[in-house]
Coordinates of C-alpha atoms and ligand atoms in Angstrom, one line a residue:
M248 CA -98.0 -111.5 206.4
C249 CA -101.3 -110.8 204.4
G250 CA -101.8 -110.6 200.6
I251 CA -102.7 -107.6 198.5
V252 CA -104.1 -107.2 195.1
G253 CA -105.2 -104.4 192.8
Y254 CA -106.9 -104.1 189.4
I255 CA -107.6 -101.3 187.0
G256 CA -109.2 -102.1 183.7
S257 CA -112.6 -102.8 182.1
K258 CA -113.5 -106.2 183.5
R259 CA -115.4 -106.8 186.8
A260 CA -113.0 -106.0 189.4
T261 CA -114.3 -108.4 192.0
D262 CA -113.7 -111.4 189.8
I263 CA -110.1 -110.6 189.3
L264 CA -109.5 -109.5 192.9
V265 CA -111.0 -112.5 194.5
G266 CA -109.3 -114.8 192.1
G267 CA -106.0 -113.2 192.9
L268 CA -106.6 -113.3 196.7
K269 CA -107.5 -117.0 196.4
R270 CA -103.9 -117.6 195.2
L271 CA -102.5 -115.4 198.0
E272 CA -104.5 -117.1 200.7
Y273 CA -101.3 -118.9 201.8
R274 CA -100.1 -115.5 203.1
G275 CA -102.8 -115.4 205.7
Y276 CA -106.3 -116.2 205.9
D277 CA -108.3 -114.9 208.9
S278 CA -110.4 -112.3 207.0
A279 CA -110.6 -110.6 203.6
G280 CA -111.9 -107.4 202.2
L281 CA -112.4 -105.5 198.9
A282 CA -112.8 -101.8 197.9
I283 CA -114.3 -101.2 194.6
L284 CA -114.8 -97.9 192.8
H285 CA -118.0 -97.5 190.8
E286 CA -120.1 -94.6 189.6
G287 CA -118.7 -92.2 192.0
E288 CA -119.0 -94.5 195.0
L289 CA -116.4 -96.5 197.0
K290 CA -117.9 -99.8 197.9
L291 CA -116.4 -101.8 200.8
R292 CA -116.9 -105.6 201.5
K293 CA -115.3 -107.3 204.4
V294 CA -115.7 -110.7 205.7
L295 CA -114.3 -112.9 208.5
G296 CA -112.9 -116.3 207.7
K297 CA -111.4 -117.7 204.5
L298 CA -111.7 -116.6 201.0
R299 CA -114.6 -118.9 200.3
V300 CA -116.7 -116.7 202.6
M301 CA -115.9 -113.7 200.4
E302 CA -116.4 -115.7 197.2
Q303 CA -119.9 -116.6 198.5
S304 CA -120.6 -113.0 199.5
V305 CA -119.8 -111.4 196.1
E306 CA -121.7 -114.3 194.4
E307 CA -124.8 -113.5 196.5
E308 CA -124.4 -109.8 196.2
P309 CA -122.3 -108.8 193.4
I310 CA -120.3 -105.5 193.4
E311 CA -120.0 -103.7 190.0
G312 CA -116.9 -101.7 189.1
T313 CA -113.7 -102.0 187.2
V314 CA -111.2 -100.6 189.6
G315 CA -110.4 -102.0 193.2
I316 CA -108.1 -103.4 195.7
G317 CA -108.3 -106.6 197.8
H318 CA -106.7 -108.1 200.9
T319 CA -106.4 -111.3 202.6
R320 CA -105.3 -111.0 206.3
W321 CA -103.2 -112.6 208.9
A322 CA -103.6 -110.7 212.2
T323 CA -100.7 -108.8 213.6
H324 CA -102.5 -105.7 215.2
G325 CA -105.9 -106.4 216.4
R326 CA -107.6 -109.8 216.4
P327 CA -109.3 -111.2 213.4
S328 CA -112.6 -109.4 213.0
V329 CA -114.6 -107.6 210.2
R330 CA -113.8 -104.4 211.9
N331 CA -110.0 -105.0 211.6
A332 CA -110.3 -106.5 208.2
H333 CA -108.8 -104.3 205.4
P334 CA -109.4 -102.2 203.3
H335 CA -109.2 -99.3 205.8
T336 CA -110.7 -96.0 204.9
D337 CA -109.9 -92.3 205.9
S338 CA -112.4 -90.1 207.8
S339 CA -113.9 -88.8 204.7
G340 CA -114.7 -92.3 203.3
R341 CA -113.3 -91.4 200.0
I342 CA -109.9 -93.3 200.3
A343 CA -109.6 -97.0 200.8
L344 CA -106.2 -98.7 201.5
V345 CA -104.9 -102.3 201.9
H346 CA -101.6 -102.9 203.5
N347 CA -99.1 -105.9 204.2
G348 CA -96.6 -105.2 206.8
I349 CA -96.3 -103.6 210.2
I350 CA -96.0 -99.8 210.8
E351 CA -93.8 -99.6 213.9
N352 CA -94.6 -95.9 214.8
Y353 CA -98.3 -96.3 214.4
V354 CA -98.9 -95.4 218.1
E355 CA -97.3 -92.0 217.7
L356 CA -99.0 -91.3 214.5
K357 CA -102.4 -92.4 216.0
T358 CA -102.0 -90.1 218.9
E359 CA -101.0 -87.2 216.5
L360 CA -104.2 -87.9 214.4
Q361 CA -106.5 -88.5 217.3
A362 CA -105.4 -85.0 218.7
E363 CA -106.4 -83.6 215.3
G364 CA -109.8 -85.1 215.8
V365 CA -109.7 -88.2 213.8
E366 CA -111.8 -91.2 215.1
F367 CA -110.3 -94.6 214.6
V368 CA -112.7 -97.6 213.9
S369 CA -110.2 -100.4 214.1
D370 CA -107.3 -101.7 216.2
T371 CA -104.9 -102.0 213.3
D372 CA -101.8 -100.2 212.6
T373 CA -103.0 -99.9 208.9
E374 CA -105.8 -97.5 209.7
V375 CA -103.3 -94.8 210.5
I376 CA -101.9 -94.9 206.9
A377 CA -105.4 -94.5 205.5
H378 CA -105.9 -91.3 207.7
L379 CA -102.6 -90.0 206.9
V380 CA -103.4 -90.3 203.2
G381 CA -106.7 -88.6 203.8
K382 CA -105.0 -85.9 205.8
Y383 CA -102.5 -85.1 203.0
Y384 CA -105.1 -85.4 200.2
K385 CA -105.4 -82.3 198.2
G386 CA -106.8 -83.7 195.0
D387 CA -103.8 -85.8 193.9
I388 CA -103.9 -89.3 195.4
A389 CA -100.3 -90.0 194.4
A390 CA -98.9 -87.0 196.1
A391 CA -100.8 -87.8 199.3
V392 CA -99.6 -91.3 199.3
R393 CA -96.0 -90.0 199.0
E394 CA -96.5 -87.6 201.9
A395 CA -98.0 -90.4 204.0
C396 CA -95.2 -92.8 203.2
A397 CA -92.7 -90.2 204.3
R398 CA -94.2 -90.4 207.8
L399 CA -94.1 -94.3 208.1
E400 CA -91.5 -96.3 210.0
G401 CA -91.7 -100.1 209.5
A402 CA -92.6 -102.3 206.7
Y403 CA -95.3 -101.9 204.1
A404 CA -96.7 -102.9 200.7
I405 CA -99.9 -100.8 200.2
A406 CA -102.4 -100.3 197.4
V407 CA -104.7 -97.3 197.5
V408 CA -107.8 -96.1 195.6
C409 CA -109.7 -92.8 195.9
R410 CA -113.4 -92.2 195.1
D411 CA -112.4 -88.8 193.6
E412 CA -109.8 -90.1 191.1
P413 CA -111.5 -93.4 189.8
D414 CA -109.0 -93.8 187.0
R415 CA -105.9 -94.3 189.1
L416 CA -104.6 -96.9 191.5
V417 CA -101.5 -96.2 193.6
A418 CA -99.1 -98.8 195.2
A419 CA -95.9 -98.5 197.2
R420 CA -93.5 -100.8 199.1
L421 CA -90.9 -100.7 201.8
F422 CA -89.6 -104.1 203.2
S423 CA -92.8 -106.0 202.1
P424 CA -93.1 -107.6 198.6
L425 CA -95.0 -106.0 195.8
I426 CA -95.3 -106.6 192.1
V427 CA -97.0 -104.8 189.2
G428 CA -98.6 -106.8 186.2
L429 CA -98.7 -105.2 182.8
G430 CA -101.9 -105.9 180.8
D431 CA -103.6 -104.7 177.7
G432 CA -105.9 -101.8 178.6
E433 CA -105.6 -103.1 182.3
N434 CA -103.0 -103.3 184.9
F435 CA -102.6 -105.2 188.2
I436 CA -100.8 -105.3 191.5
G437 CA -100.1 -108.3 193.7
S438 CA -98.0 -109.4 196.7
D439 CA -96.5 -112.0 194.4
I440 CA -96.5 -113.4 190.9
P441 CA -99.0 -116.3 191.1
A442 CA -101.7 -113.7 192.4
I443 CA -101.9 -112.3 188.7
L444 CA -100.3 -115.1 186.6
D445 CA -103.6 -116.0 185.1
R446 CA -103.9 -112.4 183.8
T447 CA -100.4 -111.5 182.6
R448 CA -96.9 -112.8 182.5
D449 CA -95.2 -109.5 182.3
V450 CA -94.4 -107.9 185.6
Y451 CA -92.3 -105.3 187.3
I452 CA -90.7 -106.4 190.6
L453 CA -90.8 -103.3 192.9
D454 CA -87.8 -102.3 195.0
D455 CA -88.0 -101.0 198.5
G456 CA -89.0 -97.4 198.4
D457 CA -90.7 -97.8 195.0
M458 CA -94.1 -96.5 194.1
A459 CA -96.4 -97.3 191.1
I460 CA -99.3 -95.3 189.7
L461 CA -101.4 -97.4 187.6
T462 CA -104.1 -96.3 185.0
R463 CA -105.8 -98.5 182.4
E464 CA -103.4 -97.3 179.9
G465 CA -100.1 -97.4 181.6
I466 CA -97.8 -97.6 184.6
E467 CA -95.7 -94.9 186.1
L468 CA -92.9 -96.1 188.3
C469 CA -91.2 -93.7 190.7
R470 CA -89.6 -93.6 194.2
V471 CA -91.9 -92.6 197.0
T472 CA -89.7 -89.6 197.1
G473 CA -90.8 -88.7 193.8
E474 CA -87.9 -89.4 191.4
P475 CA -88.7 -91.6 188.3
V476 CA -87.3 -95.1 188.4
R477 CA -87.1 -97.9 185.5
H478 CA -87.3 -101.5 185.9
E479 CA -87.0 -104.2 183.4
V480 CA -90.2 -106.1 182.6
Y481 CA -89.7 -109.6 184.0
H482 CA -91.5 -112.3 181.7
V483 CA -92.7 -115.1 183.8
D484 CA -92.0 -118.4 181.9
W485 CA -93.6 -120.7 184.5
D486 CA -97.0 -122.2 184.0
A487 CA -100.2 -120.7 185.8
G488 CA -101.3 -124.3 186.1
A489 CA -98.2 -124.9 188.1
A490 CA -99.9 -122.9 190.9
E491 CA -103.2 -124.9 190.9
K492 CA -103.7 -128.3 192.6
G493 CA -103.4 -130.3 189.4
G494 CA -105.8 -133.1 190.5
Y495 CA -104.3 -133.7 193.9
K496 CA -106.5 -133.4 197.0
H497 CA -104.1 -130.8 198.5
F498 CA -101.4 -128.6 197.3
M499 CA -99.1 -130.2 199.8
L500 CA -99.6 -133.6 198.2
K501 CA -99.2 -132.2 194.8
E502 CA -95.9 -130.5 196.0
I503 CA -94.6 -133.7 197.5
N504 CA -95.3 -135.4 194.3
E505 CA -93.5 -132.6 192.3
Q506 CA -90.1 -133.4 193.9
P507 CA -88.7 -135.5 191.1
T508 CA -89.4 -132.6 188.6
A509 CA -88.3 -130.0 191.2
F510 CA -85.0 -132.0 191.7
R511 CA -84.4 -131.8 188.0
N512 CA -85.2 -128.1 187.8
A513 CA -82.9 -127.4 190.7
M514 CA -80.1 -129.2 188.8
R515 CA -81.0 -127.8 185.2
G516 CA -78.2 -125.9 183.9
R517 CA -75.9 -126.8 186.8
I518 CA -75.3 -130.4 186.0
R519 CA -75.3 -130.8 182.4
E520 CA -76.2 -134.0 180.3
G521 CA -73.3 -136.3 180.2
S522 CA -71.2 -134.2 182.5
S523 CA -69.9 -134.9 186.0
E524 CA -69.3 -131.3 186.7
I525 CA -71.3 -128.8 188.9
E526 CA -71.5 -125.4 187.3
L527 CA -73.0 -122.5 189.3
P528 CA -72.5 -119.6 186.8
E529 CA -74.7 -117.3 188.7
L530 CA -72.3 -117.2 191.8
S531 CA -70.1 -114.1 191.9
L532 CA -68.0 -115.8 194.4
T533 CA -64.4 -116.4 192.9
D534 CA -62.3 -119.4 193.7
E535 CA -60.1 -117.0 195.7
Q536 CA -63.0 -115.9 197.8
L537 CA -64.1 -119.7 198.3
L538 CA -60.5 -120.5 199.4
G539 CA -60.4 -117.5 201.7
F540 CA -63.4 -118.2 203.9
R541 CA -62.4 -119.5 207.3
R542 CA -65.9 -120.3 208.6
G543 CA -69.5 -120.5 207.5
F544 CA -72.7 -119.6 209.3
V545 CA -76.1 -120.9 208.4
T546 CA -79.3 -119.0 209.5
A547 CA -82.9 -119.4 208.7
C548 CA -86.2 -120.3 210.3
G549 CA -88.4 -123.4 210.5
T550 CA -88.1 -126.0 207.8
A551 CA -85.6 -123.9 206.0
Y552 CA -83.3 -123.8 209.0
Y553 CA -83.4 -127.7 209.0
A554 CA -82.4 -127.6 205.2
G555 CA -79.5 -125.2 206.4
L556 CA -78.5 -127.9 209.0
V557 CA -78.3 -130.5 206.1
G558 CA -76.0 -127.9 204.3
K559 CA -73.8 -127.4 207.2
F560 CA -73.2 -131.0 207.5
L561 CA -72.4 -131.3 203.8
L562 CA -70.1 -128.3 203.9
E563 CA -68.1 -129.5 206.9
N564 CA -67.9 -133.0 205.5
L565 CA -67.0 -132.2 201.9
A566 CA -65.4 -128.7 201.8
R567 CA -64.0 -129.0 205.4
L568 CA -65.4 -125.5 206.2
P569 CA -66.3 -125.1 210.0
V570 CA -69.9 -124.2 209.9
D571 CA -72.0 -122.8 212.8
S572 CA -75.7 -122.3 212.8
D573 CA -78.5 -120.5 214.6
L574 CA -82.1 -119.7 214.2
A575 CA -82.5 -116.4 212.5
S576 CA -84.8 -115.0 215.3
E577 CA -82.0 -115.9 217.8
Y578 CA -79.0 -114.9 215.7
R579 CA -80.2 -111.3 214.8
Y580 CA -80.6 -110.5 218.6
R581 CA -77.7 -112.1 220.3
N582 CA -75.0 -109.6 219.2
P583 CA -73.1 -112.4 217.5
I584 CA -69.4 -112.2 216.5
I585 CA -69.3 -111.8 212.7
H586 CA -66.1 -112.1 210.9
K587 CA -65.1 -110.8 207.6
D588 CA -64.0 -114.3 206.6
Q589 CA -67.3 -115.7 207.4
L590 CA -69.6 -117.0 204.5
T591 CA -73.2 -116.4 205.8
I592 CA -75.7 -118.6 204.3
T593 CA -79.4 -117.9 204.6
V594 CA -82.1 -120.3 203.5
S595 CA -85.7 -119.3 202.6
Q596 CA -88.6 -120.5 200.4
S597 CA -90.5 -117.3 200.4
G598 CA -87.5 -115.1 200.6
E599 CA -89.5 -112.7 202.7
T600 CA -89.2 -114.2 206.2
A601 CA -88.6 -111.2 208.4
D602 CA -86.2 -112.7 210.9
T603 CA -84.0 -114.3 208.2
L604 CA -84.0 -111.1 206.2
A605 CA -82.8 -109.2 209.3
A606 CA -80.2 -111.7 210.1
L607 CA -78.8 -111.5 206.5
R608 CA -78.8 -107.7 206.6
M609 CA -77.0 -107.7 209.8
A610 CA -74.4 -110.1 208.7
R611 CA -73.8 -108.2 205.4
E612 CA -73.6 -104.9 207.3
Q613 CA -70.8 -106.4 209.5
G614 CA -68.8 -107.4 206.4
S615 CA -69.7 -111.0 205.9
H616 CA -70.3 -112.2 202.4
T617 CA -73.9 -113.4 202.1
L618 CA -75.3 -116.3 200.1
S619 CA -79.0 -117.1 200.0
I620 CA -80.7 -120.3 199.0
V621 CA -84.1 -119.0 197.9
N622 CA -87.1 -120.2 196.0
A623 CA -89.1 -117.0 195.4
V624 CA -87.5 -115.1 192.5
G625 CA -87.0 -111.4 193.1
S626 CA -87.8 -111.7 196.8
S627 CA -86.2 -109.5 199.4
I628 CA -83.7 -112.0 200.7
A629 CA -82.6 -112.9 197.2
R630 CA -82.1 -109.2 196.4
D631 CA -80.3 -108.2 199.5
S632 CA -77.8 -111.1 199.3
D633 CA -74.4 -110.7 197.7
D634 CA -75.1 -114.1 196.0
V635 CA -78.2 -116.2 195.5
L636 CA -78.7 -119.6 194.4
Y637 CA -82.3 -120.1 193.3
I638 CA -83.9 -123.6 194.2
N639 CA -86.1 -123.3 191.1
A640 CA -88.7 -125.5 192.8
G641 CA -91.8 -123.6 191.4
P642 CA -94.5 -122.0 193.6
E643 CA -95.1 -123.7 196.9
I644 CA -98.7 -123.1 198.0
G645 CA -99.2 -125.7 200.9
V646 CA -98.2 -123.8 204.2
A647 CA -96.0 -126.7 205.1
S648 CA -92.8 -126.7 203.2
T649 CA -92.0 -129.8 201.3
K650 CA -90.4 -129.6 197.9
A651 CA -88.7 -126.4 199.0
Y652 CA -86.9 -128.3 201.8
S653 CA -85.6 -131.0 199.7
C654 CA -84.6 -128.7 197.0
Q655 CA -82.9 -126.3 199.4
S656 CA -80.9 -129.5 200.6
L657 CA -80.1 -130.3 197.1
V658 CA -78.8 -126.9 196.2
L659 CA -76.8 -126.8 199.3
A660 CA -75.3 -130.1 198.3
M661 CA -74.2 -128.8 194.9
F662 CA -72.8 -125.8 196.6
A663 CA -70.9 -127.9 199.1
L664 CA -69.5 -130.1 196.3
H665 CA -68.5 -127.0 194.2
M666 CA -66.7 -125.4 197.2
A667 CA -65.0 -128.9 198.0
K668 CA -63.7 -129.0 194.6
V669 CA -62.2 -125.5 194.7
R670 CA -60.7 -126.0 198.2
K671 CA -59.4 -129.5 197.0
T672 CA -60.9 -131.2 200.0
I673 CA -62.4 -134.0 197.9
S674 CA -61.0 -136.5 195.6
K675 CA -61.8 -136.5 191.9
E676 CA -63.5 -139.9 192.2
R677 CA -65.6 -139.0 195.2
Y678 CA -66.7 -135.7 193.6
A679 CA -67.8 -137.7 190.4
Q680 CA -69.4 -140.3 192.5
L681 CA -71.6 -137.8 194.4
V682 CA -72.4 -135.8 191.3
D683 CA -73.6 -139.0 189.8
E684 CA -75.7 -139.8 192.9
L685 CA -77.2 -136.3 192.7
K686 CA -78.3 -137.1 189.1
Q687 CA -79.9 -140.2 190.3
L688 CA -82.0 -138.4 192.9
P689 CA -85.0 -137.6 190.7
D690 CA -85.7 -141.2 189.7
K691 CA -85.2 -142.5 193.3
A692 CA -87.7 -139.9 194.6
Q693 CA -90.0 -141.1 191.9
R694 CA -89.6 -144.7 193.2
I695 CA -90.7 -143.7 196.6
L696 CA -93.7 -141.8 195.3
D697 CA -94.8 -144.7 192.9
D698 CA -95.8 -146.8 195.8
V699 CA -97.0 -145.1 198.9
S700 CA -99.1 -148.1 200.3
R701 CA -96.7 -148.8 203.1
I702 CA -96.5 -145.1 204.2
Q703 CA -100.3 -145.1 204.2
E704 CA -100.3 -148.3 206.2
A705 CA -98.1 -146.8 208.8
S706 CA -100.2 -143.6 209.1
A707 CA -103.3 -145.8 209.5
K708 CA -101.6 -148.0 212.1
Y709 CA -99.9 -145.1 214.2
G710 CA -101.8 -142.0 213.3
Q711 CA -104.1 -142.2 216.3
Y712 CA -101.4 -141.6 218.8
N713 CA -100.9 -138.2 220.3
N714 CA -97.2 -138.2 220.8
F715 CA -94.2 -139.0 218.6
L716 CA -90.5 -138.9 219.1
Y717 CA -88.5 -138.5 216.0
L718 CA -84.7 -139.5 216.6
G719 CA -81.9 -138.9 214.2
R720 CA -78.1 -138.9 214.1
G721 CA -75.4 -137.5 211.8
A722 CA -76.6 -136.5 208.5
N723 CA -80.1 -137.3 209.3
L724 CA -80.6 -135.4 212.5
P725 CA -82.1 -132.5 210.5
S726 CA -84.5 -135.2 209.0
A727 CA -85.7 -136.0 212.6
Y728 CA -86.2 -132.3 213.3
E729 CA -87.9 -131.7 210.0
G730 CA -90.1 -135.0 210.3
A731 CA -91.3 -133.9 213.7
L732 CA -92.1 -130.4 212.5
K733 CA -94.0 -131.7 209.5
L734 CA -96.1 -133.9 211.7
K735 CA -97.0 -131.4 214.4
E736 CA -97.8 -128.6 212.2
I737 CA -100.3 -130.2 209.8
S738 CA -101.9 -133.0 212.1
Y739 CA -101.6 -131.2 215.6
I740 CA -100.0 -134.3 216.9
H741 CA -97.3 -133.5 219.4
A742 CA -93.9 -134.6 217.9
E743 CA -90.4 -134.0 219.1
G744 CA -87.3 -134.1 217.0
Y745 CA -84.2 -135.2 219.0
A746 CA -80.6 -136.3 218.6
A747 CA -80.7 -140.1 219.3
G748 CA -77.6 -139.8 221.3
E749 CA -79.2 -137.4 223.7
M750 CA -82.1 -140.0 224.5
K751 CA -80.3 -141.1 227.7
H752 CA -80.1 -137.7 228.9
G753 CA -83.9 -137.1 229.3
P754 CA -86.3 -138.0 226.6
I755 CA -86.0 -141.6 227.1
A756 CA -88.5 -141.0 230.0
L757 CA -91.2 -140.4 227.4
I758 CA -90.8 -143.9 225.9
E759 CA -94.1 -145.9 226.4
P760 CA -96.2 -147.9 223.8
A761 CA -98.4 -145.0 223.1
C762 CA -95.4 -142.7 222.0
P763 CA -94.1 -144.3 218.9
T764 CA -90.6 -143.4 217.8
V765 CA -89.8 -142.5 214.1
A766 CA -86.1 -142.9 213.2
P767 CA -84.2 -142.4 210.0
A768 CA -81.8 -145.3 210.2
V769 CA -79.8 -145.5 206.9
R770 CA -76.7 -147.4 206.4
G771 CA -73.6 -145.3 206.9
A772 CA -71.2 -143.9 209.6
V773 CA -73.7 -143.9 212.5
Y774 CA -76.1 -147.0 211.5
E775 CA -74.8 -149.0 214.3
K776 CA -75.3 -146.2 216.8
I777 CA -78.8 -145.5 215.7
V778 CA -79.6 -149.1 215.8
S779 CA -78.5 -149.4 219.4
N780 CA -80.7 -146.3 220.3
L781 CA -83.6 -148.1 218.7
Q782 CA -82.8 -151.2 220.9
E783 CA -83.1 -149.0 223.9
V784 CA -86.5 -147.8 222.8
R785 CA -87.5 -151.3 222.2
A786 CA -86.4 -152.4 225.6
R787 CA -88.8 -149.9 227.0
D788 CA -91.7 -151.2 225.1
G789 CA -91.6 -148.3 222.6
Q790 CA -92.9 -148.8 219.0
I791 CA -90.4 -148.0 216.3
I792 CA -91.1 -146.8 212.7
A793 CA -87.6 -146.9 210.9
V794 CA -86.8 -145.2 207.5
A795 CA -84.2 -147.4 206.0
F796 CA -82.5 -148.3 202.6
E797 CA -84.2 -150.8 200.3
G798 CA -82.3 -154.2 200.8
D799 CA -81.5 -153.5 204.5
T800 CA -83.1 -156.6 206.0
D801 CA -81.4 -156.3 209.3
I802 CA -83.3 -153.2 210.3
E803 CA -86.5 -155.5 210.5
R804 CA -85.2 -157.0 213.6
H805 CA -85.0 -153.6 215.3
A806 CA -88.2 -151.9 214.2
D807 CA -92.0 -152.6 214.2
F808 CA -92.5 -150.8 210.9
V809 CA -90.0 -150.0 208.1
L810 CA -90.5 -147.4 205.4
R811 CA -88.1 -147.6 202.6
V812 CA -86.0 -145.3 200.5
P813 CA -83.6 -146.4 197.6
E814 CA -80.0 -146.6 198.6
C815 CA -77.8 -143.6 198.1
D816 CA -74.8 -142.0 199.6
E817 CA -75.5 -141.3 203.3
L818 CA -74.6 -137.7 202.9
L819 CA -77.5 -137.2 200.4
S820 CA -79.9 -139.4 202.1
P821 CA -81.8 -136.5 203.9
I822 CA -83.0 -135.5 200.5
L823 CA -84.7 -138.9 200.0
V824 CA -85.6 -139.5 203.6
A825 CA -87.7 -136.3 203.6
L826 CA -90.3 -137.9 201.3
P827 CA -91.6 -140.7 203.4
L828 CA -91.6 -138.4 206.5
Q829 CA -93.6 -135.8 204.6
L830 CA -96.1 -138.5 203.3
F831 CA -96.5 -140.0 206.8
A832 CA -97.3 -136.6 208.2
Y833 CA -99.7 -135.8 205.4
Y834 CA -101.6 -139.2 205.6
C835 CA -101.9 -138.8 209.3
A836 CA -103.3 -135.1 209.1
D837 CA -105.7 -136.0 206.3
A838 CA -107.1 -139.1 208.1
R839 CA -107.6 -136.7 211.1
G840 CA -109.6 -134.3 208.8
C841 CA -107.1 -131.4 209.4
D842 CA -106.9 -128.5 206.9
V843 CA -103.5 -129.7 205.5
D844 CA -102.8 -126.7 203.2
Q845 CA -103.8 -124.1 205.8
P846 CA -103.1 -125.4 209.3
R847 CA -104.5 -123.4 212.1
N848 CA -102.5 -120.4 213.3
L849 CA -100.0 -120.6 210.4
A850 CA -99.3 -118.6 207.4
K851 CA -96.9 -119.4 204.6
S852 CA -94.9 -116.3 204.5
V853 CA -93.8 -114.9 207.9
T854 CA -93.0 -111.3 207.0
V855 CA -93.3 -110.2 210.7
E856 CA -91.2 -111.2 213.6
Ligands
LIG193 C1 -92.8 -125.3 208.0 C2 -92.5 -124.1 207.2 C3 -91.8 -123.0 207.9 C4 -90.8 -122.3 207.1 C5 -90.5 -121.1 207.7 C6 -89.5 -120.3 206.9 O1 -93.4 -126.3 207.0 O2 -92.8 -124.0 206.1 O3 -91.3 -123.6 209.0 O4 -89.9 -123.0 206.7 O5 -91.5 -120.2 208.1 O6 -90.1 -119.7 205.8 P1 -89.2 -119.5 204.5 O7 -88.6 -120.6 203.9 O8 -90.1 -118.8 203.5 O9 -88.2 -118.4 204.9

């Protein structure tokens, strides 16, 4: 977790660093800090709380200087406090360092350093790196960082400045993301691209084990072991404005509303104008390989996992591939049986989720072909997979995942159709029909967004309750899980997602008027089944909010409130059903005055276990 930024140039560093940190705040936000070099001095500023506290601090008491590093923290070792906030310094006070990641051998290193007389002032693992760099410093900060990195086990992205070398900034990474931005007479580092996008569009995406030495005039790239490396410059062609709120009250609302565009972008180049074919040219998987897989396995975390479950349902139904699934945090530790003829699919918005990355690496090491469905370009999961399908949803800043979920489901639907075609498990007519349905999704999503008054009404009517049950079946079981997760994480209302058929085996005991039930009930294979589950809820005085197709008047008899989505094939309906469920959660949370974009205790990118 945590976000880091760095700047070397001729402008006031604090303006650039605080701006960058604001765009990284989604990575963590319990404290923040800056270290600035100015006229032979190293100036530190640390605050507890969100970035606006830091903004206020530098406004009231500006810090001069044109070289510096910054950090926004999400605590892992040591509770949130000014003492534990980064940057951390060495004992001499000339070296300052920011870090994202976890140092696994920090206890040993700390003991060693303490035995040498070093005094620690924080409870963090990061402070050992600062002292190690200090220990090895003999007038060359890059050499000292190199030596220190050789001692570290775990994950890090670090940026380091030294008072005695005011014209250099050093950065390095291992298993935590880091990019370098190229400017004119100035250069930048950041945990990800949006951090520096208002300053430059040309970046290097560093690999694990890379190091960058930045001056105002240039960037030297090398391995932490010393050998030089070359990277292509990646030119960012998406808009900086895309990372801003664009007039919406919250990023989450903006991102929900971006879904029609995001769907078009996810299909762009994959389903051409006037064509009924899905093309996935970026896949290295040959038809022979697609035919050879005997099983699939989906693994991910949180919302991304639920999108993976949508994919599992589609792959089984369309490509007739038996697909199993597990949460990445379970899968990686349960010594699973991984067959060579297994296609392992990981799903991730950030591409940096530690458990998903570890599960992916494990599957790959054991000979499984890995495919990842990812949003963040150049992220660790994308780079470590045999194949990657980017969802092209654009930056997602709101902590609660919305457009990434629906786009992950959409890309998985395209992949399932592609595989079904190769495996000849789908008729030409059914394939063409579903491709046609995919093409209609952006307009149908727009229809939902054009009139949200019923959803607002529902949240006004039911949003005061403290317990909700979300029931789903078949293709929309993941929708129930995801709807419940959305509600609980942003509104702090307790909500459980459950398979409707399991009701009688326990959860039915929860039903009472003050525990409303939300249920996707779209016409299709299990429509009658879910309707009969709703009757069971009704018979016990439960209130029901159903999500149903436009034109389904029967559902009115079984529900107290109906939210509508345009009719589509049942298999693709989770993609549309997600929207009213996201909006329902959003309006409930907003009415309760919750911090929708940064819910308590959460961070956008979970790069630690
Ligand atoms: C919930 C949410 C999380 C993420 C999960 C995985 O709204 O966003 O549950 O889905 O932390 O993150 P990624 O997709 O970045 O791997």
